[in-house]
Coordinates of N, CA and C in Angstrom, one line a residue:
M210 N 11.4 -22.0 7.7 CA 12.3 -20.9 7.4 C 12.3 -20.6 5.9
I211 N 12.5 -19.0 6.1 CA 12.4 -18.4 4.5 C 14.0 -18.1 4.3
R212 N 14.2 -18.5 3.2 CA 15.7 -18.4 2.3 C 15.7 -17.1 1.8
W213 N 16.4 -16.1 2.2 CA 16.1 -14.7 1.9 C 16.8 -14.6 0.2
H214 N 17.9 -15.4 0.0 CA 18.4 -15.3 -1.4 C 17.4 -15.7 -2.3
A215 N 16.6 -16.8 -2.1 CA 15.4 -17.0 -2.9 C 14.3 -15.9 -3.1
V216 N 14.2 -15.4 -2.1 CA 13.1 -14.2 -2.0 C 13.9 -13.1 -3.0
L217 N 15.0 -12.9 -2.8 CA 15.8 -11.7 -3.6 C 15.6 -12.2 -4.9
Q218 N 15.7 -13.4 -5.5 CA 15.7 -13.7 -6.9 C 14.3 -13.4 -7.3
V219 N 13.2 -13.6 -6.5 CA 11.8 -13.2 -6.9 C 11.8 -11.9 -7.0
W220 N 12.0 -11.2 -6.3 CA 12.1 -9.6 -6.2 C 12.6 -9.2 -7.4
R221 N 14.0 -9.7 -7.6 CA 14.7 -9.3 -8.8 C 14.1 -9.5 -10.1
R222 N 13.4 -10.6 -10.2 CA 12.9 -10.9 -11.6 C 11.7 -10.2 -11.9
N223 N 10.9 -9.6 -10.9 CA 9.8 -8.8 -11.0 C 10.4 -7.5 -11.3
L224 N 11.4 -7.0 -10.7 CA 12.2 -5.7 -11.2 C 12.7 -5.8 -12.6
M225 N 13.2 -6.9 -13.1 CA 13.8 -6.7 -14.4 C 12.5 -6.6 -15.4
V226 N 11.4 -7.2 -15.1 CA 10.3 -7.3 -16.0 C 9.6 -5.7 -16.0
W227 N 9.5 -5.1 -14.8 CA 8.9 -3.8 -14.5 C 9.8 -2.7 -15.2
R228 N 11.0 -2.9 -15.4 CA 11.9 -1.8 -16.0 C 11.5 -1.5 -17.4
K229 N 11.1 -2.5 -18.1 CA 10.4 -2.3 -19.4 C 9.4 -1.3 -19.5
L230 N 8.5 -1.3 -18.3 CA 7.3 -0.6 -18.3 C 7.4 0.4 -17.3
A231 N 8.5 0.9 -16.8 CA 8.7 1.9 -15.7 C 8.0 3.1 -15.9
V232 N 8.2 3.7 -17.0 CA 7.7 5.0 -17.3 C 6.3 5.1 -17.1
A233 N 5.6 4.2 -18.0 CA 4.1 4.2 -18.0 C 3.4 3.9 -16.5
S234 N 4.3 2.9 -15.8 CA 3.6 2.5 -14.6 C 3.8 3.6 -13.6
L235 N 4.8 4.5 -13.7 CA 5.1 5.6 -12.7 C 3.9 6.7 -13.1
L236 N 3.6 6.9 -14.2 CA 2.7 7.9 -14.7 C 1.4 7.5 -14.2
G237 N 1.0 6.3 -14.4 CA -0.2 5.7 -14.0 C -0.4 6.0 -12.5
N238 N 0.6 5.7 -11.6 CA 0.6 5.8 -10.3 C 0.7 7.2 -9.7
V239 N 1.3 8.2 -10.4 CA 1.4 9.4 -9.9 C 0.4 10.4 -10.4
V240 N 0.1 10.4 -11.8 CA -0.7 11.6 -12.4 C -1.9 11.6 -11.6
D241 N -2.7 10.4 -11.5 CA -4.0 10.4 -11.0 C -4.1 11.1 -9.4
P242 N -3.4 10.5 -8.4 CA -3.2 11.4 -7.3 C -2.8 12.7 -7.2
V243 N -1.7 13.1 -8.0 CA -1.3 14.5 -8.2 C -2.5 15.4 -8.8
M244 N -3.3 14.9 -9.8 CA -4.3 15.7 -10.5 C -5.7 15.8 -9.2
A245 N -5.7 14.8 -8.6 CA -6.8 15.0 -7.7 C -6.5 15.9 -6.4
L246 N -4.9 15.9 -6.0 CA -4.4 16.9 -5.2 C -4.6 18.5 -5.7
M247 N -4.3 18.7 -7.0 CA -4.3 19.9 -7.4 C -5.9 20.2 -7.5
A248 N -6.7 19.4 -7.8 CA -8.1 19.7 -8.0 C -8.8 20.0 -6.4
F249 N -8.4 19.3 -5.6 CA -9.1 19.5 -4.2 C -8.3 20.4 -3.3
G250 N -6.8 20.4 -3.5 CA -5.8 21.2 -2.7 C -5.9 22.7 -3.3
L251 N -5.8 22.9 -4.5 CA -6.0 24.2 -5.0 C -7.3 24.8 -5.2
G252 N -8.0 24.0 -6.0 CA -9.3 24.4 -6.3 C -10.3 24.6 -5.1
L253 N -10.5 23.6 -4.5 CA -11.6 23.5 -3.2 C -10.9 24.2 -2.0
G254 N -9.5 23.9 -2.0 CA -8.7 24.6 -0.9 C -8.8 26.0 -0.7
S255 N -8.9 26.7 -2.1 CA -9.1 28.0 -2.1 C -10.3 28.7 -1.4
M256 N -11.4 27.7 -1.2 CA -12.6 28.2 -0.8 C -12.7 27.8 0.7
L257 N -11.7 27.2 1.4 CA -11.9 26.6 2.8 C -10.9 27.4 3.6
P258 N -11.3 27.5 4.7 CA -10.4 28.0 5.8 C -9.2 27.1 6.1
S259 N -8.3 27.6 6.9 CA -7.2 26.5 7.2 C -7.6 25.5 8.0
I260 N -7.2 24.3 8.0 CA -7.6 23.0 8.9 C -6.3 22.8 9.7
Q261 N -6.7 22.8 11.1 CA -5.5 22.4 12.0 C -4.2 23.2 11.9
G262 N -4.6 24.7 11.5 CA -3.6 25.8 11.5 C -2.8 25.6 10.3
Q263 N -3.2 25.0 9.2 CA -2.4 24.8 8.0 C -3.4 25.0 6.8
P264 N -2.9 25.5 5.6 CA -3.8 25.6 4.4 C -4.3 24.0 4.1
Y265 N -5.4 24.1 3.3 CA -6.0 22.7 3.0 C -5.1 22.0 2.1
L266 N -4.4 22.7 1.3 CA -3.4 21.9 0.2 C -2.3 21.2 1.2
N267 N -1.8 21.9 2.2 CA -0.9 21.2 2.8 C -1.5 19.9 3.6
Y268 N -2.6 20.2 4.2 CA -3.3 19.3 4.9 C -3.5 17.8 4.2
L269 N -4.1 18.3 2.8 CA -4.5 17.1 2.1 C -3.1 16.4 1.5
A270 N -2.1 17.3 1.2 CA -1.0 16.6 0.7 C -0.6 15.4 1.3
V271 N -0.4 15.6 2.8 CA -0.1 14.4 3.7 C -0.9 13.1 3.5
G272 N -2.2 13.5 3.4 CA -3.2 12.4 3.2 C -3.1 11.8 2.1
A273 N -2.8 12.7 0.8 CA -2.6 11.9 -0.5 C -1.5 11.1 -0.6
L274 N -0.4 11.7 0.0 CA 0.8 10.4 0.1 C 0.4 9.1 0.7
C275 N -0.3 9.1 2.0 CA -0.6 7.9 2.5 C -1.7 7.2 1.7
I276 N -2.4 7.8 1.0 CA -3.4 7.2 -0.1 C -2.7 6.4 -1.1
S277 N -1.5 7.3 -1.6 CA -0.7 6.6 -2.6 C -0.1 5.5 -2.3
A278 N 0.6 5.4 -0.9 CA 1.2 4.3 -0.4 C 0.3 3.2 -0.2
M279 N -0.9 3.4 -0.2 CA -1.9 2.2 -0.2 C -2.3 1.6 -1.5
N280 N -2.5 2.5 -2.4 CA -3.0 2.2 -3.7 C -2.0 1.6 -4.5
A281 N -0.8 2.0 -4.6 CA 0.4 1.4 -5.5 C 0.5 0.0 -5.1
P282 N 0.9 -0.3 -3.8 CA 1.3 -1.5 -3.6 C 0.0 -2.8 -3.6
T283 N -1.0 -2.1 -3.4 CA -2.5 -2.9 -3.4 C -2.7 -3.3 -4.9
F284 N -2.6 -2.4 -5.7 CA -2.8 -2.9 -7.2 C -1.8 -4.0 -7.7
E285 N -0.5 -3.6 -7.3 CA 0.6 -4.5 -7.5 C 0.4 -6.1 -6.9
S286 N -0.1 -6.1 -5.7 CA -0.2 -7.3 -4.9 C -1.6 -8.0 -5.5
L287 N -2.5 -7.5 -6.2 CA -3.8 -7.9 -6.4 C -3.7 -8.1 -7.9
Y288 N -3.8 -7.3 -8.7 CA -3.8 -7.6 -10.3 C -2.6 -8.3 -10.9
S289 N -1.5 -7.6 -10.6 CA -0.2 -8.1 -11.1 C 0.3 -9.4 -10.4
A290 N 0.1 -9.7 -9.1 CA 0.5 -10.8 -8.6 C -0.6 -12.0 -9.0
F291 N -1.7 -11.7 -9.2 CA -2.7 -12.7 -9.5 C -2.3 -13.2 -11.0
S292 N -2.0 -12.0 -11.8 CA -1.7 -12.5 -13.4 C -0.4 -13.5 -13.3
R293 N 0.6 -13.2 -12.4 CA 1.7 -14.2 -12.6 C 1.3 -15.3 -11.5
M294 N 0.4 -15.5 -10.7 CA 0.1 -16.6 -10.1 C -1.0 -17.5 -10.8
H295 N -1.9 -16.8 -11.5 CA -3.1 -17.6 -11.9 C -3.0 -17.8 -13.6
T296 N -3.0 -16.5 -14.0 CA -3.2 -16.3 -15.5 C -1.9 -17.1 -16.4
Q297 N -0.7 -16.3 -15.9 CA 0.4 -16.5 -16.7 C 1.2 -17.9 -16.2
K298 N 0.8 -18.5 -15.0 CA 1.3 -19.5 -14.3 C 3.0 -19.3 -14.0
T299 N 3.4 -18.0 -13.8 CA 4.6 -17.8 -13.6 C 5.1 -18.3 -12.2
W300 N 4.4 -18.3 -11.3 CA 4.8 -18.9 -10.0 C 5.1 -20.6 -10.1
H301 N 4.3 -21.1 -10.8 CA 4.4 -22.6 -11.2 C 5.9 -23.0 -11.6
A302 N 6.1 -22.1 -12.6 CA 7.6 -22.0 -13.5 C 8.7 -21.7 -12.3
I303 N 8.3 -20.8 -11.5 CA 9.3 -20.6 -10.4 C 9.5 -21.8 -9.6
M304 N 8.5 -22.3 -9.1 CA 8.5 -23.5 -8.3 C 9.3 -24.8 -8.8
N305 N 9.4 -24.7 -10.2 CA 10.3 -25.8 -10.6 C 11.8 -25.6 -10.3
S306 N 11.9 -24.4 -9.9 CA 13.5 -24.4 -9.5 C 13.5 -24.5 -7.9
P307 N 14.7 -24.4 -7.1 CA 14.7 -24.7 -5.8 C 13.6 -23.5 -4.8
V308 N 13.0 -22.5 -5.4 CA 12.5 -21.6 -4.9 C 11.1 -22.2 -4.4
R309 N 10.7 -22.1 -3.0 CA 9.4 -22.5 -2.5 C 8.4 -21.5 -2.6
L310 N 7.1 -21.9 -2.5 CA 6.2 -21.0 -2.6 C 6.1 -19.9 -1.7
R311 N 6.3 -20.1 -0.3 CA 6.4 -19.1 0.6 C 7.4 -18.1 0.4
E312 N 8.4 -18.4 -0.4 CA 9.4 -17.5 -0.7 C 9.0 -16.8 -2.0
I313 N 8.1 -17.3 -2.6 CA 7.6 -16.4 -3.8 C 6.7 -15.4 -3.2
V314 N 5.7 -15.9 -2.2 CA 4.9 -15.0 -1.7 C 5.4 -13.8 -0.9
V315 N 6.6 -14.0 -0.3 CA 7.4 -12.9 0.4 C 8.1 -12.0 -0.5
G316 N 8.6 -12.7 -1.6 CA 9.3 -11.9 -2.5 C 8.3 -11.0 -3.3
E317 N 7.1 -11.4 -3.6 CA 6.1 -10.6 -4.2 C 5.5 -9.6 -3.2
C318 N 5.6 -9.8 -2.0 CA 5.2 -8.8 -1.0 C 6.2 -7.6 -0.9
L319 N 7.6 -8.0 -0.9 CA 8.7 -6.9 -1.0 C 8.7 -6.2 -2.2
W320 N 8.3 -6.8 -3.4 CA 8.3 -6.3 -4.6 C 7.2 -5.2 -4.6
A321 N 5.8 -5.7 -4.0 CA 4.9 -4.7 -4.1 C 5.1 -3.4 -3.3
M322 N 5.9 -3.7 -2.1 CA 6.4 -2.7 -1.2 C 7.3 -1.8 -1.9
S323 N 8.2 -2.3 -2.7 CA 9.2 -1.4 -3.3 C 8.7 -0.6 -4.5
K324 N 7.7 -1.2 -5.1 CA 6.8 -0.5 -6.1 C 6.3 0.6 -5.5
G325 N 5.6 0.4 -4.3 CA 4.8 1.4 -3.8 C 5.7 2.6 -3.1
M326 N 7.1 2.1 -2.7 CA 7.8 3.1 -2.4 C 8.4 4.3 -3.6
I327 N 8.7 3.5 -4.7 CA 9.0 4.2 -5.9 C 8.1 5.1 -6.2
S328 N 6.6 4.6 -6.3 CA 5.6 5.6 -6.8 C 5.4 6.8 -5.7
T329 N 5.5 6.3 -4.5 CA 5.4 7.5 -3.5 C 6.3 8.4 -3.5
A330 N 7.6 7.9 -3.9 CA 8.8 8.9 -3.7 C 8.5 10.0 -5.1
A331 N 8.0 9.4 -6.1 CA 7.8 10.3 -7.4 C 6.7 11.2 -6.9
M332 N 5.7 10.7 -6.2 CA 4.7 11.8 -5.7 C 5.3 12.6 -4.8
M333 N 6.0 12.4 -3.9 CA 6.7 13.2 -2.9 C 7.5 14.3 -3.7
L334 N 8.1 14.2 -4.6 CA 8.8 15.1 -5.4 C 8.0 16.1 -6.0
V335 N 6.9 15.7 -6.5 CA 5.9 16.6 -7.0 C 5.3 17.5 -5.8
V336 N 5.2 17.0 -4.6 CA 4.6 17.8 -3.4 C 5.5 18.7 -3.0
A337 N 6.9 18.3 -3.1 CA 7.9 19.1 -2.5 C 8.2 20.3 -3.5
L338 N 8.1 19.9 -4.8 CA 8.2 21.2 -5.6 C 7.0 22.3 -5.4
L339 N 6.1 21.9 -4.8 CA 4.9 23.0 -4.4 C 5.3 23.5 -3.2
G340 N 6.4 23.1 -2.6 CA 6.9 24.2 -1.5 C 6.4 23.7 -0.1
I341 N 5.8 22.5 -0.1 CA 5.2 21.8 1.2 C 6.3 20.9 1.7
G342 N 6.4 21.1 3.0 CA 7.3 20.2 3.9 C 8.7 20.6 3.6
S343 N 9.7 20.0 4.3 CA 10.9 20.2 4.2 C 11.9 18.9 3.8
F344 N 13.2 18.9 3.6 CA 13.8 17.8 3.1 C 13.8 16.5 4.3
G345 N 14.1 17.2 5.3 CA 14.2 15.9 6.6 C 12.8 15.5 6.8
F346 N 11.8 16.2 6.7 CA 10.5 15.5 7.0 C 10.2 14.5 5.7
W347 N 10.5 14.8 4.5 CA 10.1 14.0 3.3 C 11.0 12.7 3.4
V348 N 12.3 12.7 4.0 CA 13.1 11.5 4.1 C 12.7 10.6 5.1
S349 N 12.3 11.1 6.3 CA 11.7 10.3 7.5 C 10.3 9.7 7.1
A350 N 9.4 10.6 6.2 CA 8.3 10.2 6.0 C 8.2 9.0 4.9
W351 N 9.2 9.2 4.1 CA 9.3 8.0 3.1 C 9.6 6.7 3.7
L352 N 10.5 6.9 4.9 CA 10.8 5.5 5.7 C 9.5 5.0 6.3
V353 N 8.8 6.0 6.8 CA 7.4 5.4 7.5 C 6.4 4.8 6.5
L354 N 6.3 5.5 5.4 CA 5.7 5.0 4.2 C 6.0 3.7 3.7
A355 N 7.3 3.3 3.9 CA 7.7 2.0 3.4 C 7.0 0.9 4.2
L356 N 6.9 1.1 5.6 CA 6.0 0.2 6.3 C 4.6 0.1 5.9
V357 N 4.1 1.4 5.6 CA 2.5 1.5 5.1 C 2.5 0.5 3.7
C358 N 3.5 0.7 2.8 CA 3.5 -0.1 1.5 C 3.5 -1.7 1.8
L359 N 4.5 -1.9 2.9 CA 4.5 -3.4 3.2 C 3.2 -3.8 3.7
M360 N 2.7 -3.1 4.5 CA 1.2 -3.5 5.4 C 0.2 -3.7 4.2
F361 N 0.0 -2.7 3.3 CA -1.0 -2.9 2.2 C -0.6 -4.0 1.1
A362 N 0.6 -4.2 0.9 CA 1.0 -5.3 0.2 C 0.6 -6.7 0.7
A363 N 0.9 -6.7 1.9 CA 0.5 -8.1 2.5 C -1.0 -8.3 2.7
F364 N -1.8 -7.2 3.0 CA -3.2 -7.4 2.8 C -3.6 -7.9 1.4
G365 N -3.1 -7.2 0.5 CA -3.4 -7.4 -1.0 C -3.1 -9.0 -1.3
L366 N -2.1 -9.4 -0.8 CA -1.7 -10.9 -1.2 C -2.7 -11.8 -0.4
C367 N -3.2 -11.3 0.8 CA -4.2 -12.1 1.4 C -5.4 -12.4 0.5
M368 N -5.9 -11.3 -0.1 CA -7.0 -11.2 -1.0 C -6.8 -12.0 -2.4
N369 N -5.6 -11.9 -2.8 CA -5.0 -12.5 -4.1 C -5.1 -14.0 -3.9
A370 N -4.7 -14.5 -2.4 CA -4.9 -16.1 -2.2 C -6.2 -16.5 -2.3
R371 N -7.4 -15.7 -2.1 CA -8.6 -16.1 -2.1 C -9.5 -15.8 -3.5
A372 N -8.8 -15.0 -4.4 CA -9.4 -14.7 -5.6 C -9.6 -15.8 -6.5
P373 N -10.9 -16.0 -7.2 CA -11.0 -17.0 -8.3 C -10.9 -16.2 -9.6
S374 N -11.0 -14.9 -9.5 CA -10.9 -14.3 -10.9 C -10.4 -12.8 -10.6
Y375 N -10.1 -11.8 -11.4 CA -10.0 -10.5 -11.3 C -11.3 -9.7 -10.8
D376 N -12.3 -10.2 -11.0 CA -13.5 -9.5 -10.4 C -13.8 -9.6 -9.1
F377 N -13.1 -10.4 -8.5 CA -13.2 -10.7 -6.9 C -12.5 -9.5 -6.2
F378 N -11.6 -8.7 -7.0 CA -10.8 -7.6 -6.4 C -11.8 -6.4 -6.1
M379 N -13.0 -6.5 -6.9 CA -13.7 -5.2 -6.8 C -14.4 -5.3 -5.3
F380 N -14.8 -6.5 -4.8 CA -15.2 -6.6 -3.4 C -14.2 -5.8 -2.4
Y381 N -13.1 -6.3 -2.6 CA -11.9 -5.6 -1.6 C -12.0 -4.0 -1.9
F382 N -11.9 -3.6 -3.0 CA -11.8 -2.1 -3.2 C -13.2 -1.4 -2.7
T383 N -14.3 -2.2 -3.0 CA -15.6 -1.3 -2.6 C -15.8 -1.5 -1.0
L384 N -15.3 -2.6 -0.4 CA -15.7 -2.7 1.0 C -14.5 -2.5 2.0
V385 N -13.3 -2.3 1.5 CA -12.1 -2.1 2.3 C -11.5 -0.8 2.0
V386 N -10.9 -0.8 0.7 CA -10.0 0.5 0.3 C -10.7 1.5 0.2
T387 N -11.9 1.8 -0.6 CA -12.7 3.0 -0.8 C -13.3 3.5 0.7
P388 N -13.9 2.7 1.7 CA -14.1 3.1 3.0 C -13.0 3.8 3.8
M389 N -11.9 3.0 3.6 CA -10.7 3.5 4.5 C -10.1 4.9 3.8
T390 N -10.3 4.9 2.5 CA -9.8 6.3 2.0 C -10.5 7.5 2.3
F391 N -11.9 7.4 2.7 CA -12.7 8.5 3.2 C -12.9 8.6 4.6
L392 N -12.6 7.6 5.3 CA -12.7 7.5 6.7 C -11.6 7.8 7.5
S393 N -10.2 7.7 6.8 CA -9.0 7.8 7.5 C -8.5 9.1 7.9
G394 N -9.1 10.2 7.4 CA -8.7 11.6 7.9 C -7.8 12.1 6.9
A395 N -7.8 11.6 5.7 CA -7.0 12.1 4.7 C -7.6 13.5 4.1
F396 N -8.9 13.4 4.0 CA -9.4 14.4 3.3 C -10.1 15.5 4.4
F397 N -10.4 15.0 5.5 CA -11.0 15.9 6.6 C -10.7 15.3 7.8
P398 N -10.6 16.0 9.0 CA -10.4 15.5 10.4 C -11.4 14.4 10.6
R399 N -11.1 13.4 11.2 CA -12.1 12.3 11.4 C -13.1 12.8 12.6
S400 N -12.7 13.9 13.4 CA -13.5 14.4 14.5 C -14.7 15.0 13.8
Q401 N -15.0 14.9 12.5 CA -16.2 15.4 11.9 C -17.2 14.3 11.9
L402 N -16.7 13.0 11.9 CA -17.6 11.9 11.8 C -18.5 11.8 13.1
P403 N -19.3 10.8 13.1 CA -20.2 10.4 14.1 C -19.2 9.7 15.3
S404 N -19.5 10.1 16.5 CA -18.3 9.4 17.5 C -18.1 8.0 17.4
W405 N -19.3 7.2 17.2 CA -19.2 5.9 17.0 C -18.2 5.4 15.9
L406 N -18.4 6.1 14.6 CA -17.7 5.9 13.6 C -16.1 6.4 13.6
E407 N -15.9 7.5 14.4 CA -14.8 7.9 14.6 C -13.9 6.9 15.4
R408 N -14.6 6.4 16.3 CA -13.8 5.5 17.2 C -13.4 4.1 16.4
V409 N -14.2 3.7 15.5 CA -13.8 2.6 14.6 C -12.8 3.0 13.5
A410 N -12.9 4.3 13.0 CA -12.0 4.8 12.0 C -10.7 5.1 12.5
D411 N -10.6 5.3 13.9 CA -9.4 5.4 14.6 C -8.2 4.2 14.5
H412 N -8.8 3.1 14.3 CA -8.0 1.9 14.2 C -7.8 1.4 12.9
L413 N -8.4 2.2 11.7 CA -8.0 1.5 10.5 C -6.7 1.8 10.0
P414 N -6.1 0.6 9.3 CA -4.6 0.7 9.0 C -4.1 2.1 8.3
L415 N -5.1 2.6 7.6 CA -4.8 3.9 6.7 C -4.8 5.2 7.7
S416 N -5.6 5.0 8.6 CA -5.8 6.0 9.6 C -4.5 6.2 10.5
L417 N -3.9 5.0 10.9 CA -2.5 4.9 11.7 C -1.5 5.7 10.8
A418 N -1.4 5.4 9.5 CA -0.5 6.0 8.6 C -0.8 7.5 8.4
V419 N -2.0 8.0 8.3 CA -2.3 9.3 8.3 C -2.0 10.1 9.5
D420 N -2.1 9.5 10.7 CA -1.8 10.2 11.9 C -0.4 10.3 12.1
A421 N 0.5 9.2 11.7 CA 1.7 9.2 11.9 C 2.5 10.3 11.0
L422 N 2.1 10.4 9.8 CA 2.6 11.5 8.9 C 2.3 12.9 9.2
R423 N 1.1 13.1 9.5 CA 0.5 14.2 9.7 C 1.1 14.9 11.2
G424 N 1.3 13.8 12.2 CA 2.0 14.4 13.3 C 3.5 14.8 13.1
M425 N 4.2 13.9 12.2 CA 5.6 14.4 11.9 C 5.4 15.6 11.1
Y426 N 4.6 15.7 10.2 CA 4.6 17.3 9.5 C 4.3 18.4 10.5
M427 N 3.7 18.1 11.6 CA 3.4 19.1 12.4 C 4.3 19.3 13.5
G428 N 5.5 18.3 13.5 CA 6.6 18.5 14.4 C 6.3 17.7 15.7
S429 N 5.4 16.9 15.7 CA 5.1 16.1 16.8 C 5.4 14.7 16.6
W430 N 6.5 14.2 17.3 CA 7.3 12.8 17.1 C 6.9 11.8 18.2
S431 N 6.2 12.4 19.4 CA 6.2 11.4 20.4 C 5.3 10.3 20.4
H432 N 4.2 10.7 19.3 CA 3.0 9.7 19.1 C 3.6 8.6 18.3
L433 N 4.7 8.8 17.5 CA 5.2 7.8 16.5 C 5.3 6.2 16.8
P434 N 5.9 5.9 17.8 CA 6.1 4.6 18.4 C 4.9 4.0 18.5
A435 N 3.7 4.7 19.1 CA 2.2 4.0 19.4 C 1.6 3.8 18.0
L436 N 1.9 4.5 17.1 CA 1.4 4.4 15.7 C 2.1 3.3 15.0
L437 N 3.5 3.4 14.9 CA 4.3 2.3 14.2 C 4.0 0.9 14.7
L438 N 3.7 0.7 15.9 CA 3.7 -0.6 16.4 C 2.5 -1.4 16.0
P439 N 1.4 -0.9 15.9 CA 0.1 -1.5 15.3 C 0.2 -1.6 13.9
M440 N 1.1 -0.9 13.1 CA 1.2 -1.1 11.7 C 2.3 -2.1 11.6
M441 N 3.2 -2.3 12.4 CA 3.9 -3.5 12.2 C 3.2 -4.8 12.4
V442 N 2.3 -4.7 13.4 CA 1.6 -5.9 13.8 C 0.5 -6.2 12.5
Y443 N 0.0 -5.2 12.1 CA -0.9 -5.3 10.9 C 0.0 -6.1 9.7
A444 N 1.1 -5.7 9.3 CA 1.9 -6.1 8.3 C 2.3 -7.6 8.6
G445 N 2.9 -7.7 9.6 CA 3.6 -9.2 10.0 C 2.4 -10.3 10.1
A446 N 1.3 -9.9 10.6 CA 0.1 -10.9 10.6 C -0.6 -11.1 9.3
A447 N -0.7 -10.0 8.6 CA -0.9 -10.1 7.0 C -0.1 -11.0 6.3
L448 N 1.1 -10.7 6.4 CA 2.0 -11.5 5.6 C 1.8 -13.0 6.0
I449 N 1.9 -13.3 7.3 CA 1.8 -14.7 7.8 C 0.5 -15.4 7.2
C450 N -0.6 -14.7 7.2 CA -1.8 -15.2 6.8 C -1.8 -15.3 5.1
A451 N -1.0 -14.3 4.6 CA -0.8 -14.5 3.1 C -0.3 -15.8 2.6
I452 N 0.8 -15.9 3.4 CA 1.7 -17.4 3.1 C 0.9 -18.5 3.4
W453 N 0.1 -18.5 4.3 CA -0.7 -19.8 4.9 C -1.8 -19.8 3.8
M454 N -2.6 -18.8 3.4 CA -3.7 -18.8 2.6 C -3.2 -19.2 1.2
T455 N -2.1 -18.8 0.7 CA -1.7 -19.2 -0.6 C -1.0 -20.7 -0.5
E456 N -0.4 -21.0 0.4 CA 0.0 -22.5 0.4 C -1.3 -23.4 0.5
R457 N -2.4 -22.8 1.3 CA -3.5 -23.8 1.3 C -4.2 -23.7 -0.2
R458 N -4.1 -22.5 -0.7 CA -5.1 -22.7 -2.1 C -4.2 -23.5 -3.1
F459 N -2.8 -23.5 -3.2 CA -2.0 -24.3 -4.1 C -2.2 -25.8 -3.7
K460 N -2.4 -26.1 -2.5 CA -2.6 -27.4 -2.2 C -4.0 -28.0 -2.4
H461 N -5.0 -27.1 -2.5 CA -6.4 -27.7 -2.7 C -6.8 -27.4 -4.2
K462 N -6.2 -26.5 -4.7 CA -6.9 -25.9 -6.1 C -5.9 -26.1 -7.0
D463 N -4.7 -25.6 -6.9 CA -3.7 -25.3 -8.0 C -2.7 -26.7 -8.1

């Protein structure tokens, strides 16, 4: 059983630490994707025809938000969580209180999700100022992206449980994050891929997020349950694995 009051204390502790670095953290998570959006959406987009009946800037903006919802919780659940777990031994100190390891993992996951939602909301504001999308779309999209943030936070904690050092995370970025970024349909329709690769890419977690938001942007909501369900399965299974793998790590190593 998870004691949610203990999870809340882990989440609150991370929030109190983050508040001291909030501005720098937000700038780091927002400026890079916004600059990429400007470069590709405005620069390259001016030389491209419309894609799926919309300007390339609008097409790319939805994909860029999904990528932001992947990257922000991923970095938090990898580098920051590993620092607290392994380098600073913060988790060990917390376990000297009545908080159990599984509650720390869940708290870390929810905090990484929250940080991703904050960063994504900041980027949404920038995109909205460009005149892309409506207020209703952004509110509903932000709620969907909360699930995306939770899913990738849980994936990151699975990798965190296996990592011997910070260098280990490069394998995850090289073999998982980067391929998903370019195969998900965020930058171009997946129909441009070879048929066998398109079928594989259709089931990637980030592809589900991109399809969900892009359909909402185009006014098609009927597909949403079929996309949210597998994302919920991904998130739940990854969180369970993260708890099990972390407890196993502490039992055998730490």
